[in-house]
Tab-separated table of C-alpha atoms in Angstrom:
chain	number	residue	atom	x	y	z
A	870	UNK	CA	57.329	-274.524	1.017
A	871	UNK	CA	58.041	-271.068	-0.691
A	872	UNK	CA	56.090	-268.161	1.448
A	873	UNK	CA	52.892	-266.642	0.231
A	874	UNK	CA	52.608	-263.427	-1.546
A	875	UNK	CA	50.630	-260.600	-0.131
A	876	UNK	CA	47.996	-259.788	-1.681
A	877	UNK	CA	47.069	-256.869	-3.794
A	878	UNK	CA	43.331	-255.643	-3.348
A	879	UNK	CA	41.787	-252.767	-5.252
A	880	UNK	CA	41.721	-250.761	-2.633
A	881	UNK	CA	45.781	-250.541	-1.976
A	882	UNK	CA	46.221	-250.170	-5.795
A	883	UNK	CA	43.759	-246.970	-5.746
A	884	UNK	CA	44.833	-244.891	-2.585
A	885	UNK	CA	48.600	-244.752	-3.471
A	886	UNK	CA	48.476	-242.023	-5.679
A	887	UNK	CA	45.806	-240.006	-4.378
A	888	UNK	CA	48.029	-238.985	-1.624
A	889	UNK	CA	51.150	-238.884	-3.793
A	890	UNK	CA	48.607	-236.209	-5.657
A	891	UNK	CA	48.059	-234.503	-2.663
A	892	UNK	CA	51.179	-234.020	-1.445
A	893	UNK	CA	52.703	-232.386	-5.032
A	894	UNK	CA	49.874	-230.034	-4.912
A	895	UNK	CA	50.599	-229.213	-1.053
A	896	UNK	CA	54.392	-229.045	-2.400
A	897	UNK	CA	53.626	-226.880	-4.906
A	898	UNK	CA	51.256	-224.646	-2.820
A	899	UNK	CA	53.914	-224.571	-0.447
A	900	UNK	CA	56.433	-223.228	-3.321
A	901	UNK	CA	54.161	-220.706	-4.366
A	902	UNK	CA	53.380	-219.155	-1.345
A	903	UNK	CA	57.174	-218.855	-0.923
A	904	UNK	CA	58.020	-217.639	-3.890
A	905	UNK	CA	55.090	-214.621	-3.643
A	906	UNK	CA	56.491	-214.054	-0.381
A	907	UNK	CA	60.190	-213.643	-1.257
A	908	UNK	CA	59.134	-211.916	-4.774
A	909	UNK	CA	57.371	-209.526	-1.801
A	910	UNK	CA	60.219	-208.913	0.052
A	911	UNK	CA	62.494	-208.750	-2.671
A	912	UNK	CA	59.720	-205.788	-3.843
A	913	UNK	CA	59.890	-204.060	-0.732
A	914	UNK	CA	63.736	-204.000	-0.376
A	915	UNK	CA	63.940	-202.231	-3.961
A	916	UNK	CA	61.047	-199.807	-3.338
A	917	UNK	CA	62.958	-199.619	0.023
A	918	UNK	CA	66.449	-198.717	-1.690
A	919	UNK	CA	65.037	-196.678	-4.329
A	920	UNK	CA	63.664	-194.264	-1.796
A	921	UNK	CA	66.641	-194.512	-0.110
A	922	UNK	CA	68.569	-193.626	-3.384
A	923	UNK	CA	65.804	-190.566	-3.991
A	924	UNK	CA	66.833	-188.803	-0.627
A	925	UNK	CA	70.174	-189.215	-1.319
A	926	UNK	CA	70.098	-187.595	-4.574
A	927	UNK	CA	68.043	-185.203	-3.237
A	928	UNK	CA	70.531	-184.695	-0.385
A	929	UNK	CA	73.093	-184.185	-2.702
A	930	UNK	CA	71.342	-182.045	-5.149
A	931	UNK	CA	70.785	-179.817	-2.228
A	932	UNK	CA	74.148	-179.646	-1.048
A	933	UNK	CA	75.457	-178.933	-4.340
A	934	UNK	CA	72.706	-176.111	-4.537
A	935	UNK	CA	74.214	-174.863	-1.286
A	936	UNK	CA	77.433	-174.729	-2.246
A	937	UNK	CA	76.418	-173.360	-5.946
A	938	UNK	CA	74.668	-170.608	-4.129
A	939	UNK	CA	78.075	-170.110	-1.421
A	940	UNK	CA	80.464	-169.934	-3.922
A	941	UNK	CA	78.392	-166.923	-5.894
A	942	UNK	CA	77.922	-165.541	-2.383
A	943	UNK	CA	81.634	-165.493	-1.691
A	944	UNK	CA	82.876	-165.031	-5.694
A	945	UNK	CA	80.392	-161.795	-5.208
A	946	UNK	CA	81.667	-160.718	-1.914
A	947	UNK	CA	84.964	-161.211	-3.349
A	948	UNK	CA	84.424	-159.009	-6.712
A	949	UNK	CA	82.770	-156.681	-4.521
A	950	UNK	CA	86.213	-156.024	-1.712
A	951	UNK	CA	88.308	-156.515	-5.029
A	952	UNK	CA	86.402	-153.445	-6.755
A	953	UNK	CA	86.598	-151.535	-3.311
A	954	UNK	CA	90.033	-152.391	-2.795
A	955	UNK	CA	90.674	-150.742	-6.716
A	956	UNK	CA	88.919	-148.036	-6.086
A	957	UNK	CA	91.068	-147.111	-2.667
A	958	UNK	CA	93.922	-147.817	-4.179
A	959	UNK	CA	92.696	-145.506	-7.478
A	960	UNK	CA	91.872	-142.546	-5.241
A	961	UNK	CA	95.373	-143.248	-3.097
A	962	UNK	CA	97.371	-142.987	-6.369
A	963	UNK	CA	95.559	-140.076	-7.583
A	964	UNK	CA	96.029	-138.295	-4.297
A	965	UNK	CA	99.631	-138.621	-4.418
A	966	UNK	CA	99.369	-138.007	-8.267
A	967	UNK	CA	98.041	-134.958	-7.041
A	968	UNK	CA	99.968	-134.303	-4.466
A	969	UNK	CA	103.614	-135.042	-7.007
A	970	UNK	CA	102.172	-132.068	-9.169
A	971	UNK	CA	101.361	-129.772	-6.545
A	972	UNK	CA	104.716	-130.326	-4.979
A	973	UNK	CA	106.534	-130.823	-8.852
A	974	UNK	CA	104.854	-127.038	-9.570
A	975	UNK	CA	105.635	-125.775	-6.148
A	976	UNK	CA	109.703	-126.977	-6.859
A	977	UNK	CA	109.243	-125.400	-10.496
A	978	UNK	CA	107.861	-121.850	-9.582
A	979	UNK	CA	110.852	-122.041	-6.848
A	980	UNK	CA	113.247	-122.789	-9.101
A	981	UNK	CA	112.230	-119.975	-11.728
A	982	UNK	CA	112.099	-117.170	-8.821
A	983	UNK	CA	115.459	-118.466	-7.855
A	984	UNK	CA	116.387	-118.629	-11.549
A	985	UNK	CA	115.004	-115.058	-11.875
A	986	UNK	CA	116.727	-113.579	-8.881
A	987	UNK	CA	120.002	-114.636	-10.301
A	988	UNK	CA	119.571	-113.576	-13.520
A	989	UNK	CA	118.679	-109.828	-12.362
A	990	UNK	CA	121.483	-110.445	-10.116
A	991	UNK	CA	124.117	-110.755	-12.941
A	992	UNK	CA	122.648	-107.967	-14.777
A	993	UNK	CA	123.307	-105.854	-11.700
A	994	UNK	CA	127.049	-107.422	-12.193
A	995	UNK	CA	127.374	-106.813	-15.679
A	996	UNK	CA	126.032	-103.071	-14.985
A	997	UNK	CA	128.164	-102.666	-11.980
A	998	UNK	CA	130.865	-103.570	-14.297
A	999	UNK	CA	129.770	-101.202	-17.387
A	1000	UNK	CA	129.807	-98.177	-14.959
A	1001	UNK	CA	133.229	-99.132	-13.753
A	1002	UNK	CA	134.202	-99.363	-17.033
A	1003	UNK	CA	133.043	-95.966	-17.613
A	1004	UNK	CA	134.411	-94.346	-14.773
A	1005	UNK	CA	138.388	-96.012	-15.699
A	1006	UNK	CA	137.310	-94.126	-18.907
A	1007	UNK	CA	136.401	-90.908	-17.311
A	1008	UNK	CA	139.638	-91.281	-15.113
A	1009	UNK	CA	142.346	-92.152	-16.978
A	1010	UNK	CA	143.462	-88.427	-17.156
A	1011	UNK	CA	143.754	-88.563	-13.357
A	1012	UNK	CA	147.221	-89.116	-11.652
A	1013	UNK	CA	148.566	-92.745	-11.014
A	1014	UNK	CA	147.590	-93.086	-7.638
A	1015	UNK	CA	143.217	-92.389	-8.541
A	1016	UNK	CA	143.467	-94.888	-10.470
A	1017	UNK	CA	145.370	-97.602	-8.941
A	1018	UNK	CA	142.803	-96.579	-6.298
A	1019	UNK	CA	139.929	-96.846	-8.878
A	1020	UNK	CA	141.009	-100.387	-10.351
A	1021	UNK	CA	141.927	-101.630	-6.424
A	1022	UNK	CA	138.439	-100.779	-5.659
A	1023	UNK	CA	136.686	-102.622	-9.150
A	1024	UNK	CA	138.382	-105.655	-8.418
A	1025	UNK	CA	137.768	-105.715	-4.881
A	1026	UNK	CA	134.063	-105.150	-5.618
A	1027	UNK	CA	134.245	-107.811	-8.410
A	1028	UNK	CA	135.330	-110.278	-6.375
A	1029	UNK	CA	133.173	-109.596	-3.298
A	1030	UNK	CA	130.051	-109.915	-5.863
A	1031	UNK	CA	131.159	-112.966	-7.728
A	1032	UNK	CA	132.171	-114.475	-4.339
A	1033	UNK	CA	128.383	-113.850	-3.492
A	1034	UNK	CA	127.125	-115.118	-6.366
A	1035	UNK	CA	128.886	-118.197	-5.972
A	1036	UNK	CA	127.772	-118.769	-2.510
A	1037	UNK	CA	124.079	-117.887	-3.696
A	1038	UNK	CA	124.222	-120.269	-6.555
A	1039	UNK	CA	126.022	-123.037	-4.461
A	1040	UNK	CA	123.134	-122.597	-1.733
A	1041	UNK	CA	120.783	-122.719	-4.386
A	1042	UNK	CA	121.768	-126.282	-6.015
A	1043	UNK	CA	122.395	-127.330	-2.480
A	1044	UNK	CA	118.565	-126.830	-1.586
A	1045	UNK	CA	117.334	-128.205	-4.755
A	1046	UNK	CA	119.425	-131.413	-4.481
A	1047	UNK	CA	117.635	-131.591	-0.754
A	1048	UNK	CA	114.323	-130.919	-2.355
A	1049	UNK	CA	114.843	-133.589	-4.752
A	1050	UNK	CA	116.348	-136.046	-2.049
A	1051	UNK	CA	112.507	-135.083	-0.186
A	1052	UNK	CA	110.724	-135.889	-3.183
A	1053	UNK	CA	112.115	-139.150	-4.349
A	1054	UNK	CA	111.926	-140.498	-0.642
A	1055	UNK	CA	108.051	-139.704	-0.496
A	1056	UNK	CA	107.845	-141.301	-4.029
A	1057	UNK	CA	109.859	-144.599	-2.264
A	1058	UNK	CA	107.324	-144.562	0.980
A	1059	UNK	CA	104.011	-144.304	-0.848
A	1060	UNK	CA	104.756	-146.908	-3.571
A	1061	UNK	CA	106.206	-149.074	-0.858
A	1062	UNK	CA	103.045	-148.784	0.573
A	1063	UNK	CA	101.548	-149.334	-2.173
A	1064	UNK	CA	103.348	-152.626	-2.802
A	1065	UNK	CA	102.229	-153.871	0.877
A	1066	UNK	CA	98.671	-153.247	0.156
A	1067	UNK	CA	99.138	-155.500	-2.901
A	1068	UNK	CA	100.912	-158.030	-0.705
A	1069	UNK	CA	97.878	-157.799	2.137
A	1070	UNK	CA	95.389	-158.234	-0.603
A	1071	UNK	CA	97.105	-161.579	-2.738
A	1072	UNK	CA	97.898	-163.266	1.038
A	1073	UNK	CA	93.450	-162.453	1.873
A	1074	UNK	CA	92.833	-164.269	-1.796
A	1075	UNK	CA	94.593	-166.984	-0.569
A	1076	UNK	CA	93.432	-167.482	2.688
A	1077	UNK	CA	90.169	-167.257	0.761
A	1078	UNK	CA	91.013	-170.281	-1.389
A	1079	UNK	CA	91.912	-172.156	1.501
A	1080	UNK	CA	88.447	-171.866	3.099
A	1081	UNK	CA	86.790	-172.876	-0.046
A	1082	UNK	CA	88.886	-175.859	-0.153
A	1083	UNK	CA	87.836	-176.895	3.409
A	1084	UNK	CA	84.720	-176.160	2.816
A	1085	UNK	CA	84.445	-178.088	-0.587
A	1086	UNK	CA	86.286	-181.348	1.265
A	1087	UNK	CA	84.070	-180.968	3.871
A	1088	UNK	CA	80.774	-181.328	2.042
A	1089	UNK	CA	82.479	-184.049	-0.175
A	1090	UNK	CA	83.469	-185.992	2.930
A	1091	UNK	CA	79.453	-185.633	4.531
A	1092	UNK	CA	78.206	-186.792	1.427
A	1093	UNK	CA	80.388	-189.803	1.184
A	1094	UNK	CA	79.550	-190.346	4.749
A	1095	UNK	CA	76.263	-190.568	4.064
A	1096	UNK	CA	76.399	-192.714	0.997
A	1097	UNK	CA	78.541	-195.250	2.982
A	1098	UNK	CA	75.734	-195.430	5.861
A	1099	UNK	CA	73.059	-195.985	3.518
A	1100	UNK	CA	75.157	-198.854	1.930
A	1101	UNK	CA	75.516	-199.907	5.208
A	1102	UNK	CA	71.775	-200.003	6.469
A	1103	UNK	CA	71.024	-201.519	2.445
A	1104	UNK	CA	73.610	-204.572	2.821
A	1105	UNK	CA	72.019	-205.225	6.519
């Protein structure tokens, strides 16, 4: 004998989908409280980051202010010990400019009194010489022995004054070659000088560079430290 069938009352058929019905809308209630709530959070995180972004621009914008406002600082400082440094070195070459001349005239008013002494000097010879001429003329009537005497004594005296003006004008280019020497080897010291000031001042420029590039890679490396750290606390 086959078995019975259960049987089906109204009831059964009617409460079945009731509770299906109430557990899609319990589902779906469910669903949209989690979605709100992770749309929420998902809200918060980007207002979160955005602020986050903000003080880092802000950061940076400040920092680059900084180092706008360091780098006129120091290109001003800079102009400023560069101007200075022209005008010392101006009023050092204009002293010794000075200084050249005053020593150029003093060698030039020497060297015409020494120029005039030796011209009056060979005038004396060439009168010395004219009045020995005259006198050989005035004695040439005397006996054999005045005027061997006579000439004896013109050539004697000839020689004695052009030996003296040879040792005169042999001092004389002696001293000026020494004065010269002097000259040129103050010329030598002061531009030398000159040239280690120029040294002092390009090897100060570059140690100026340097610092700006530390400085520069310094502020670049802060910032990227701090970028990377808010990454960081954004990713956890």
């Amino acid at each position: 004998m086959p078995p019975r069938k259960k049987a089906i009352t109204p009831a059964t058929v009617v409460d079945n989908p009731v509770k299906t019905a109430e557990k899609e809308k319990n589902k779906k209630s469910s669903l949209e409280e989690l979605r709100l709530q992770v749309n929420k959070e998902i809200n918060n995180l980007f207002d979160s980051l955005i602020t986050k972004i903000n003080e880092v621009e802000l950061m940076k914008k400040q920092i680059e202010e900084k180092d706008i406002n360091q780098a006129k600082s120091r290109s001003q400082k800079e102009e400023e010990e560069n101007f200075n440094l022209l005008l010392k070195q101006k009023k050092q070459q204009a002293e010794f400019d000075e200084k050249l001349e005053k020593e150029r005239k003093a060698f030039e008013e020497e060297k015409l009194l020494n120029e005039t002494e030796l011209k009056q000097k060979k005038e004396v010879f060439k009168s010395q010489e004219e009045e020995f001429r005259k006198l050989k003329d005035a004695v040439e009537d005397f006996p054999r022995q005045l005027k061997k005497a006579t000439e004896e004594t013109r050539k004697q005296l000839s020689a004695e004054l052009k030996k003296e003006f040879e040792t005169e004008k042999t001092l004389m280019a002696q001293k000026n070659d020494f004065d010269l020497k002097l000259l040129e080897q103050k010329i030598a010291n002061l531009q030398q000088t000159i040239k280690q000031q120029e040294r002092e001042t390009q090897s100060l420029k570059s140690e100026k560079a340097n610092a700006l590039d530390q400085m520069n890679n310094l502020a670049v490396a802060v910032v990227k430290g701090k970028e990377k750290e808010i990454t960081q606390n954004s990713s956890e």
